[in-house]
Tab-separated table of C-alpha atoms in Angstrom:
chain	number	residue	atom	x	y	z
L	1	MET	CA	0.000	0.000	0.000
L	2	ARG	CA	1.267	3.450	-0.985
L	3	GLN	CA	-0.222	6.483	0.662
L	4	PHE	CA	0.132	10.203	0.066
L	5	VAL	CA	-0.916	12.868	2.571
L	6	ILE	CA	-1.106	16.363	1.082
L	7	HIS	CA	-1.925	19.419	3.169
L	8	GLY	CA	-3.809	22.140	1.306
L	9	HIS	CA	-3.486	25.054	3.707
L	10	ASP	CA	-5.883	27.404	1.896
L	11	ALA	CA	-8.213	24.819	0.370
L	12	PRO	CA	-11.943	25.102	1.106
L	13	THR	CA	-13.502	22.974	3.859
L	14	THR	CA	-16.991	23.155	2.344
L	15	GLY	CA	-18.273	22.634	-1.196
L	16	ASP	CA	-19.083	26.322	-1.606
L	17	PHE	CA	-16.736	27.159	-4.500
L	18	SER	CA	-16.867	27.491	-8.283
L	19	LEU	CA	-15.338	24.890	-10.596
L	20	ASP	CA	-14.403	27.831	-12.869
L	21	ASP	CA	-12.033	29.369	-10.309
L	22	LEU	CA	-10.120	26.499	-8.691
L	23	ALA	CA	-6.818	28.395	-8.585
L	24	GLY	CA	-8.385	31.557	-7.139
L	25	GLY	CA	-11.584	31.520	-5.079
L	26	ALA	CA	-11.182	27.813	-4.274
L	27	GLY	CA	-7.872	28.384	-2.412
L	28	ARG	CA	-5.585	26.604	-4.858
L	29	LEU	CA	-7.713	23.477	-4.927
L	30	ASP	CA	-6.180	23.010	-8.399
L	31	ILE	CA	-2.985	21.842	-6.680
L	32	LEU	CA	-4.796	19.152	-4.718
L	33	CYS	CA	-6.623	18.024	-7.871
L	34	ARG	CA	-3.311	17.528	-9.643
L	35	CYS	CA	-1.970	15.610	-6.636
L	36	VAL	CA	-4.979	13.249	-6.829
L	37	ASN	CA	-4.291	12.775	-10.531
L	38	SER	CA	-0.583	11.979	-9.988
L	39	ALA	CA	-1.297	9.663	-7.081
L	40	LEU	CA	-4.140	7.587	-8.545
L	41	PHE	CA	-3.885	7.445	-12.334
L	42	LEU	CA	-2.008	5.079	-14.592
L	43	SER	CA	-2.595	5.097	-18.334
L	44	HIS	CA	-6.075	3.556	-18.794
L	45	ALA	CA	-6.047	2.241	-15.206
L	46	MET	CA	-6.089	3.320	-11.574
L	47	ARG	CA	-3.357	2.663	-9.029
L	48	THR	CA	-5.390	0.263	-6.900
L	49	ASP	CA	-2.597	0.007	-4.296
L	50	THR	CA	-2.721	3.738	-3.503
L	51	ARG	CA	-4.657	6.004	-1.137
L	52	VAL	CA	-4.605	9.797	-1.025
L	53	HIS	CA	-5.444	11.858	2.054
L	54	LEU	CA	-6.106	15.535	1.353
L	55	VAL	CA	-5.977	17.576	4.543
L	56	VAL	CA	-7.877	20.782	3.739
L	57	GLY	CA	-7.487	23.669	6.135
L	58	ASP	CA	-7.119	22.724	9.789
L	59	ALA	CA	-9.760	20.129	10.421
L	60	VAL	CA	-11.117	18.309	7.367
L	61	THR	CA	-9.607	15.392	5.451
L	62	VAL	CA	-10.811	13.819	2.211
L	63	ARG	CA	-9.523	10.298	1.631
L	64	LEU	CA	-9.552	8.731	-1.850
L	65	ASP	CA	-8.947	5.024	-2.324
L	66	GLY	CA	-7.614	3.988	-5.736
L	67	ALA	CA	-9.062	0.478	-5.380
L	68	GLU	CA	-12.611	1.657	-4.770
L	69	ILE	CA	-12.965	4.919	-6.646
L	70	ARG	CA	-15.275	5.057	-9.674
L	71	TYR	CA	-16.065	7.558	-12.437
L	72	LEU	CA	-13.024	9.740	-11.780
L	73	HIS	CA	-11.357	11.401	-14.757
L	74	PRO	CA	-7.863	12.900	-14.634
L	75	ASN	CA	-8.799	16.499	-15.472
L	76	GLU	CA	-8.818	19.094	-12.685
L	77	ARG	CA	-12.455	20.045	-13.149
L	78	ASN	CA	-13.713	16.473	-12.778
L	79	ILE	CA	-11.578	15.785	-9.715
L	80	ALA	CA	-12.678	19.109	-8.181
L	81	GLY	CA	-16.309	18.115	-8.743
L	82	MET	CA	-15.768	14.912	-6.805
L	83	LEU	CA	-14.001	16.822	-4.013
L	84	ARG	CA	-16.847	19.375	-3.899
L	85	LYS	CA	-19.324	16.553	-3.412
L	86	ALA	CA	-17.144	15.178	-0.607
L	87	LEU	CA	-16.855	18.575	1.105
L	88	ASP	CA	-20.610	19.079	0.800
L	89	ALA	CA	-20.956	15.948	2.953
L	90	THR	CA	-18.861	17.366	5.833
L	91	ASP	CA	-22.070	18.428	7.586
L	92	ARG	CA	-23.108	14.792	7.901
L	93	VAL	CA	-19.885	13.785	9.667
L	94	ILE	CA	-20.217	13.064	13.401
L	95	GLY	CA	-17.100	13.201	15.612
L	96	HIS	CA	-14.089	11.471	14.068
L	97	ARG	CA	-16.160	9.147	11.860
L	98	GLU	CA	-16.065	9.304	8.056
L	99	ALA	CA	-18.869	9.950	5.581
L	100	SER	CA	-18.625	8.447	2.093
L	101	PRO	CA	-20.498	10.525	-0.472
L	102	SER	CA	-19.265	8.405	-3.396
L	103	SER	CA	-17.461	5.112	-3.938
L	104	GLY	CA	-13.913	5.272	-2.650
L	105	VAL	CA	-14.245	8.858	-1.349
L	106	TYR	CA	-14.405	9.524	2.396
L	107	VAL	CA	-14.565	12.755	4.350
L	108	SER	CA	-13.832	13.280	8.040
L	109	LYS	CA	-13.303	16.132	10.480
L	110	ARG	CA	-9.629	15.475	11.089
L	111	GLY	CA	-6.649	17.756	10.786
L	112	LEU	CA	-3.105	16.734	9.860
L	113	GLU	CA	-2.177	15.171	13.208
L	114	ALA	CA	-5.381	13.137	13.592
L	115	THR	CA	-5.057	11.946	9.994
L	116	LEU	CA	-1.457	10.800	10.550
L	117	ASP	CA	-2.562	9.054	13.775
L	118	ASP	CA	-4.851	6.806	11.746
L	119	ILE	CA	-2.385	5.757	9.017
L	120	ASP	CA	-0.071	2.762	9.318
L	121	GLY	CA	3.186	2.662	7.392
L	122	THR	CA	6.623	4.245	7.084
L	123	LEU	CA	6.224	8.006	7.220
L	124	VAL	CA	8.352	9.688	4.540
L	125	GLN	CA	8.496	13.464	4.477
L	126	LEU	CA	9.293	14.850	1.045
L	127	HIS	CA	11.581	17.757	1.781
L	128	GLU	CA	14.164	19.731	-0.170
L	129	ALA	CA	16.766	19.127	2.593
L	130	GLY	CA	16.136	15.358	2.800
L	131	ASP	CA	18.259	12.417	1.676
L	132	PRO	CA	18.508	11.688	-2.059
L	133	LEU	CA	15.808	9.210	-3.051
L	134	PRO	CA	18.225	6.572	-4.491
L	135	ASP	CA	20.021	6.428	-1.105
L	136	VAL	CA	16.832	5.330	0.641
L	137	GLU	CA	15.606	1.724	0.510
L	138	PRO	CA	12.018	1.778	-0.825
L	139	PRO	CA	9.827	1.142	2.242
L	140	GLU	CA	7.214	-1.630	2.270
L	141	ASP	CA	4.228	0.621	3.039
L	142	PRO	CA	5.334	4.195	2.475
L	143	VAL	CA	3.253	7.160	3.600
L	144	PHE	CA	4.547	10.272	1.824
L	145	VAL	CA	3.672	13.625	3.380
L	146	LEU	CA	3.736	16.809	1.291
L	147	SER	CA	2.545	20.375	1.473
L	148	ASP	CA	0.838	22.441	-1.213
L	149	HIS	CA	2.462	25.684	-2.441
L	150	HIS	CA	3.045	26.795	1.173
L	151	GLU	CA	5.733	25.539	3.518
L	152	PHE	CA	4.510	23.521	6.490
L	153	THR	CA	3.837	25.794	9.486
L	154	ASP	CA	6.278	25.611	12.427
L	155	ASP	CA	3.859	23.407	14.398
L	156	GLU	CA	3.401	21.058	11.449
L	157	ALA	CA	7.152	20.927	10.847
L	158	ASP	CA	7.660	19.992	14.523
L	159	LEU	CA	4.997	17.294	14.232
L	160	LEU	CA	6.654	15.828	11.133
L	161	ALA	CA	10.150	16.069	12.636
L	162	ASP	CA	8.771	13.973	15.496
L	163	ARG	CA	6.844	11.464	13.374
L	164	ALA	CA	8.760	11.026	10.097
L	165	ASP	CA	10.825	7.849	9.648
L	166	GLU	CA	12.614	9.267	6.595
L	167	ARG	CA	13.105	12.664	5.021
L	168	VAL	CA	13.886	12.505	1.308
L	169	ARG	CA	14.235	14.752	-1.718
L	170	VAL	CA	13.501	13.692	-5.261
L	171	GLY	CA	16.241	15.647	-7.010
L	172	PRO	CA	18.243	18.856	-7.156
L	173	GLU	CA	15.269	20.888	-8.419
L	174	ILE	CA	12.352	21.907	-6.201
L	175	LEU	CA	9.226	20.420	-7.781
L	176	HIS	CA	5.512	20.985	-7.432
L	177	ALA	CA	3.775	18.537	-5.088
L	178	ASP	CA	2.072	16.617	-7.923
L	179	HIS	CA	5.347	16.210	-9.844
L	180	THR	CA	7.002	14.994	-6.646
L	181	ILE	CA	4.293	12.331	-6.281
L	182	THR	CA	4.936	11.160	-9.851
L	183	VAL	CA	8.665	10.780	-9.156
L	184	ALA	CA	7.963	8.958	-5.874
L	185	HIS	CA	5.667	6.502	-7.675
L	186	ASN	CA	8.321	5.914	-10.358
L	187	TYR	CA	10.934	5.288	-7.665
L	188	LEU	CA	8.651	2.648	-6.115
L	189	ASP	CA	7.580	1.195	-9.494
L	190	THR	CA	11.232	0.657	-10.391
L	191	ASP	CA	12.299	-0.504	-6.896
L	192	GLY	CA	14.582	2.484	-6.384
L	193	PHE	CA	15.282	3.265	-10.071
L	194	THR	CA	16.752	-0.225	-10.622
L	195	THR	CA	14.075	-2.662	-11.865
L	196	TYR	CA	12.591	-2.074	-15.279
W	1	MET	CA	18.002	22.537	-24.192
W	2	ARG	CA	15.266	20.000	-23.445
W	3	GLN	CA	12.350	19.708	-25.808
W	4	PHE	CA	9.080	17.796	-25.697
W	5	VAL	CA	6.883	17.157	-28.728
W	6	ILE	CA	3.373	15.970	-27.849
W	7	HIS	CA	0.832	15.013	-30.485
W	8	GLY	CA	-2.785	15.711	-29.515
W	9	HIS	CA	-4.648	13.757	-32.173
W	10	ASP	CA	-8.144	15.081	-31.340
W	11	ALA	CA	-7.172	18.515	-30.021
W	12	PRO	CA	-8.787	21.568	-31.637
W	13	THR	CA	-6.926	23.496	-34.342
W	14	THR	CA	-8.881	26.712	-33.716
W	15	GLY	CA	-9.768	28.600	-30.537
W	16	ASP	CA	-13.439	27.704	-30.860
W	17	PHE	CA	-13.885	25.667	-27.655
W	18	SER	CA	-15.101	26.182	-24.092
W	19	LEU	CA	-12.716	26.336	-21.137
W	20	ASP	CA	-15.446	24.517	-19.162
W	21	ASP	CA	-15.233	21.364	-21.298
W	22	LEU	CA	-11.538	20.739	-21.996
W	23	ALA	CA	-11.823	16.965	-21.612
W	24	GLY	CA	-14.929	16.730	-23.815
W	25	GLY	CA	-15.722	19.256	-26.529
W	26	ALA	CA	-12.093	20.434	-26.673
W	27	GLY	CA	-10.815	16.993	-27.787
W	28	ARG	CA	-8.860	16.153	-24.650
W	29	LEU	CA	-7.002	19.442	-24.630
W	30	ASP	CA	-6.761	18.801	-20.859
W	31	ILE	CA	-4.021	16.256	-21.598
W	32	LEU	CA	-1.950	18.794	-23.524
W	33	CYS	CA	-2.431	21.374	-20.742
W	34	ARG	CA	-1.047	18.925	-18.201
W	35	CYS	CA	1.891	18.190	-20.512
W	36	VAL	CA	2.686	21.917	-20.690
W	37	ASN	CA	2.548	22.065	-16.884
W	38	SER	CA	4.892	19.077	-16.437
W	39	ALA	CA	7.309	20.331	-19.060
W	40	LEU	CA	7.627	23.979	-18.019
W	41	PHE	CA	6.988	24.366	-14.276
W	42	LEU	CA	9.320	24.100	-11.339
W	43	SER	CA	8.188	25.163	-7.881
W	44	HIS	CA	7.995	28.985	-8.025
W	45	ALA	CA	10.017	29.037	-11.278
W	46	MET	CA	9.885	28.061	-14.935
W	47	ARG	CA	12.182	25.597	-16.664
W	48	THR	CA	13.933	28.149	-18.848
W	49	ASP	CA	15.915	25.431	-20.669
W	50	THR	CA	12.770	23.744	-22.010
W	51	ARG	CA	10.524	24.076	-25.044
W	52	VAL	CA	7.230	22.307	-25.692
W	53	HIS	CA	5.783	21.674	-29.135
W	54	LEU	CA	2.096	20.703	-29.148
W	55	VAL	CA	1.097	19.218	-32.479
W	56	VAL	CA	-2.693	19.563	-32.605
W	57	GLY	CA	-4.521	17.559	-35.225
W	58	ASP	CA	-2.711	17.129	-38.542
W	59	ALA	CA	-1.362	20.538	-39.382
W	60	VAL	CA	-1.023	23.003	-36.481
W	61	THR	CA	1.727	23.259	-33.870
W	62	VAL	CA	1.864	25.512	-30.806
W	63	ARG	CA	5.362	26.041	-29.453
W	64	LEU	CA	5.934	27.281	-25.882
W	65	ASP	CA	9.339	28.489	-24.755
W	66	GLY	CA	10.014	28.276	-21.001
W	67	ALA	CA	12.588	31.071	-21.185
W	68	GLU	CA	10.222	33.574	-22.771
W	69	ILE	CA	6.775	32.697	-21.504
W	70	ARG	CA	4.991	35.114	-19.137
W	71	TYR	CA	1.828	35.074	-17.028
W	72	LEU	CA	1.320	31.315	-17.280
W	73	HIS	CA	-0.145	29.520	-14.266
W	74	PRO	CA	0.003	25.749	-13.793
W	75	ASN	CA	-3.747	25.080	-13.717
W	76	GLU	CA	-5.377	23.513	-16.777
W	77	ARG	CA	-7.837	26.358	-17.316
W	78	ASN	CA	-5.129	29.014	-17.442
W	79	ILE	CA	-2.934	27.005	-19.798
W	80	ALA	CA	-5.960	26.256	-22.015
W	81	GLY	CA	-6.714	29.981	-22.153
W	82	MET	CA	-3.233	30.671	-23.444
W	83	LEU	CA	-3.539	27.842	-25.994
W	84	ARG	CA	-6.932	29.186	-27.130
W	85	LYS	CA	-5.366	32.583	-27.772
W	86	ALA	CA	-2.595	30.867	-29.765
W	87	LEU	CA	-5.060	28.826	-31.829
W	88	ASP	CA	-7.143	31.951	-32.471
W	89	ALA	CA	-4.034	33.348	-34.182
W	90	THR	CA	-3.747	30.457	-36.665
W	91	ASP	CA	-5.600	32.541	-39.258
W	92	ARG	CA	-2.754	35.053	-39.279
W	93	VAL	CA	-0.128	32.423	-40.106
W	94	ILE	CA	1.241	32.498	-43.657
W	95	GLY	CA	2.933	29.391	-45.057
W	96	HIS	CA	5.334	27.727	-42.657
W	97	ARG	CA	6.006	30.923	-40.682
W	98	GLU	CA	5.033	31.317	-37.022
W	99	ALA	CA	2.726	33.844	-35.360
W	100	SER	CA	3.340	34.819	-31.737
W	101	PRO	CA	0.136	35.905	-29.997
W	102	SER	CA	1.841	36.205	-26.590
W	103	SER	CA	5.362	36.182	-25.190
W	104	GLY	CA	6.988	32.780	-25.640
W	105	VAL	CA	3.992	31.285	-27.481
W	106	TYR	CA	4.211	30.571	-31.213
W	107	VAL	CA	1.750	28.969	-33.594
W	108	SER	CA	2.443	27.552	-37.054
W	109	LYS	CA	0.715	25.451	-39.679
W	110	ARG	CA	2.951	22.436	-39.315
W	111	GLY	CA	2.108	18.812	-38.659
W	112	LEU	CA	4.253	16.296	-36.808
W	113	GLU	CA	6.791	15.692	-39.591
W	114	ALA	CA	7.359	19.379	-40.412
W	115	THR	CA	7.703	20.149	-36.699
W	116	LEU	CA	10.323	17.416	-36.247
W	117	ASP	CA	12.148	18.698	-39.361
W	118	ASP	CA	12.699	22.028	-37.607
W	119	ILE	CA	14.034	20.734	-34.261
W	120	ASP	CA	17.695	20.003	-33.587
W	121	GLY	CA	18.700	17.453	-30.949
W	122	THR	CA	18.652	13.759	-30.097
W	123	LEU	CA	15.193	12.389	-30.859
W	124	VAL	CA	13.978	10.143	-28.036
W	125	GLN	CA	10.698	8.328	-28.482
W	126	LEU	CA	9.017	7.503	-25.188
W	127	HIS	CA	7.565	4.070	-25.777
W	128	GLU	CA	6.449	1.167	-23.613
W	129	ALA	CA	8.704	-1.239	-25.580
W	130	GLY	CA	11.789	0.993	-25.365
W	131	ASP	CA	15.009	0.608	-23.383
W	132	PRO	CA	14.900	1.266	-19.618
W	133	LEU	CA	15.730	4.903	-18.929
W	134	PRO	CA	18.719	4.178	-16.613
W	135	ASP	CA	20.375	2.165	-19.420
W	136	VAL	CA	20.429	5.218	-21.688
W	137	GLU	CA	23.049	7.942	-21.321
W	138	PRO	CA	21.222	11.279	-20.879
W	139	PRO	CA	21.585	13.046	-24.237
W	140	GLU	CA	22.932	16.597	-24.479
W	141	ASP	CA	19.906	18.091	-26.248
W	142	PRO	CA	17.074	15.589	-25.952
W	143	VAL	CA	13.866	15.914	-27.936
W	144	PHE	CA	11.261	13.638	-26.386
W	145	VAL	CA	8.302	12.657	-28.558
W	146	LEU	CA	5.040	11.460	-26.983
W	147	SER	CA	1.454	10.880	-27.948
W	148	ASP	CA	-1.699	11.839	-26.050
W	149	HIS	CA	-4.169	9.123	-24.982
W	150	HIS	CA	-4.075	7.598	-28.475
W	151	GLU	CA	-1.316	5.446	-29.943
W	152	PHE	CA	0.649	7.012	-32.789
W	153	THR	CA	-0.933	6.133	-36.168
W	154	ASP	CA	0.900	3.654	-38.393
W	155	ASP	CA	2.297	6.486	-40.528
W	156	GLU	CA	3.500	8.382	-37.457
W	157	ALA	CA	5.027	5.221	-35.984
W	158	ASP	CA	6.912	4.657	-39.270
W	159	LEU	CA	8.131	8.270	-39.220
W	160	LEU	CA	9.388	7.910	-35.645
W	161	ALA	CA	10.967	4.505	-36.329
W	162	ASP	CA	12.899	6.256	-39.083
W	163	ARG	CA	13.821	9.392	-37.123
W	164	ALA	CA	14.247	8.369	-33.468
W	165	ASP	CA	17.797	8.052	-32.104
W	166	GLU	CA	16.583	6.288	-28.955
W	167	ARG	CA	13.432	4.550	-27.823
W	168	VAL	CA	13.034	4.467	-24.049
W	169	ARG	CA	10.503	3.582	-21.375
W	170	VAL	CA	10.294	5.201	-17.993
W	171	GLY	CA	9.312	2.168	-15.940
W	172	PRO	CA	7.277	-1.028	-15.795
W	173	GLU	CA	3.973	0.867	-15.568
W	174	ILE	CA	2.379	2.661	-18.516
W	175	LEU	CA	2.020	6.313	-17.515
W	176	HIS	CA	0.072	9.280	-18.794
W	177	ALA	CA	2.060	11.576	-21.095
W	178	ASP	CA	2.389	14.343	-18.469
W	179	HIS	CA	3.654	11.925	-15.816
W	180	THR	CA	6.147	10.555	-18.332
W	181	ILE	CA	7.456	14.088	-18.933
W	182	THR	CA	7.942	14.567	-15.174
W	183	VAL	CA	9.975	11.354	-14.924
W	184	ALA	CA	12.042	12.312	-17.982
W	185	HIS	CA	12.825	15.704	-16.419
W	186	ASN	CA	13.842	14.031	-13.143
W	187	TYR	CA	16.092	11.625	-15.044
W	188	LEU	CA	17.828	14.593	-16.685
W	189	ASP	CA	17.874	16.673	-13.472
W	190	THR	CA	19.663	13.829	-11.698
W	191	ASP	CA	21.930	12.925	-14.637
W	192	GLY	CA	20.375	9.476	-15.040
W	193	PHE	CA	19.135	9.060	-11.436
W	194	THR	CA	22.674	9.426	-10.063
W	195	THR	CA	23.415	13.061	-9.153
W	196	TYR	CA	21.498	14.620	-6.282
């Protein structure tokens, strides 16, 4: 199982946004849509071994399961529509339980820490000051944690410093979160850039 | 200089399409938008050493130069808006000359073969039956050629078989074109997955 946790600091916590303005009024939801695309899509197939956890704002998480998800297309507008439906369901969520407004999509009232509490696996922070990816043995059940276009806050950085098993970087260039996910997948697909 | 040539077989050759329906009425222009994103964007910077050539349909090519382009954002809608402006300028193109409707964006009436004729560098076809990427020495001036969600036609495949210097694959999984571009960039950034 591969998992990706992406924190969208400005992303909306309700479905009250326009699909025509994802990069503006919707708090850079476009970034999270591209992360979902990179995490879940193969050519003409889904990555059924992968889950994505989008932490939006401080206290809402949308989880997408590649094995269960249906009717998702790779374009930003379609993914945003599915996320809007999920965020519209936040009202129905009681305590730390999840609501599932569509197959493979779950929403809960959890922030970053509570979301990490519930995930098993080797926590890998993708960070520009981390170890080079080829120097790190691909973990069995990696959980990659990334931020959107913002840095993690000091509190979040402290949390990750405490929790992360590895801190890695994907190359000498600083990449967008979705591109980083693509490289991480390729590193795992090829067992550390060795098996083709 | 890194260059990417992507053939969008169904993509529109004029600007007569809606930004609300990129994956439908606009002939999967969403795919080409994501390819532009993967090819040109770093985090908070552009890849100034990179050019993208989008061959749309049989006889129009839009060229984007990472060193010259301005006011481009990574979301699909913004990129599609810039491509629509370029395609609206096709009428002004005479012969094989280029029109430039905005900084770093050029449009010409050239199909795949004429576009390849005009590009210098080592032609690398990204193909699922190619050599593993780590077995191939990173070329000095690579020109990667990819297709959208369709296979290349028989005629195009013959052209590429004749022209390509290398045929490579990026891993055991078949990836979307934009994800393939991201892996190719990372392979070049890291000098063949070695330098970090």
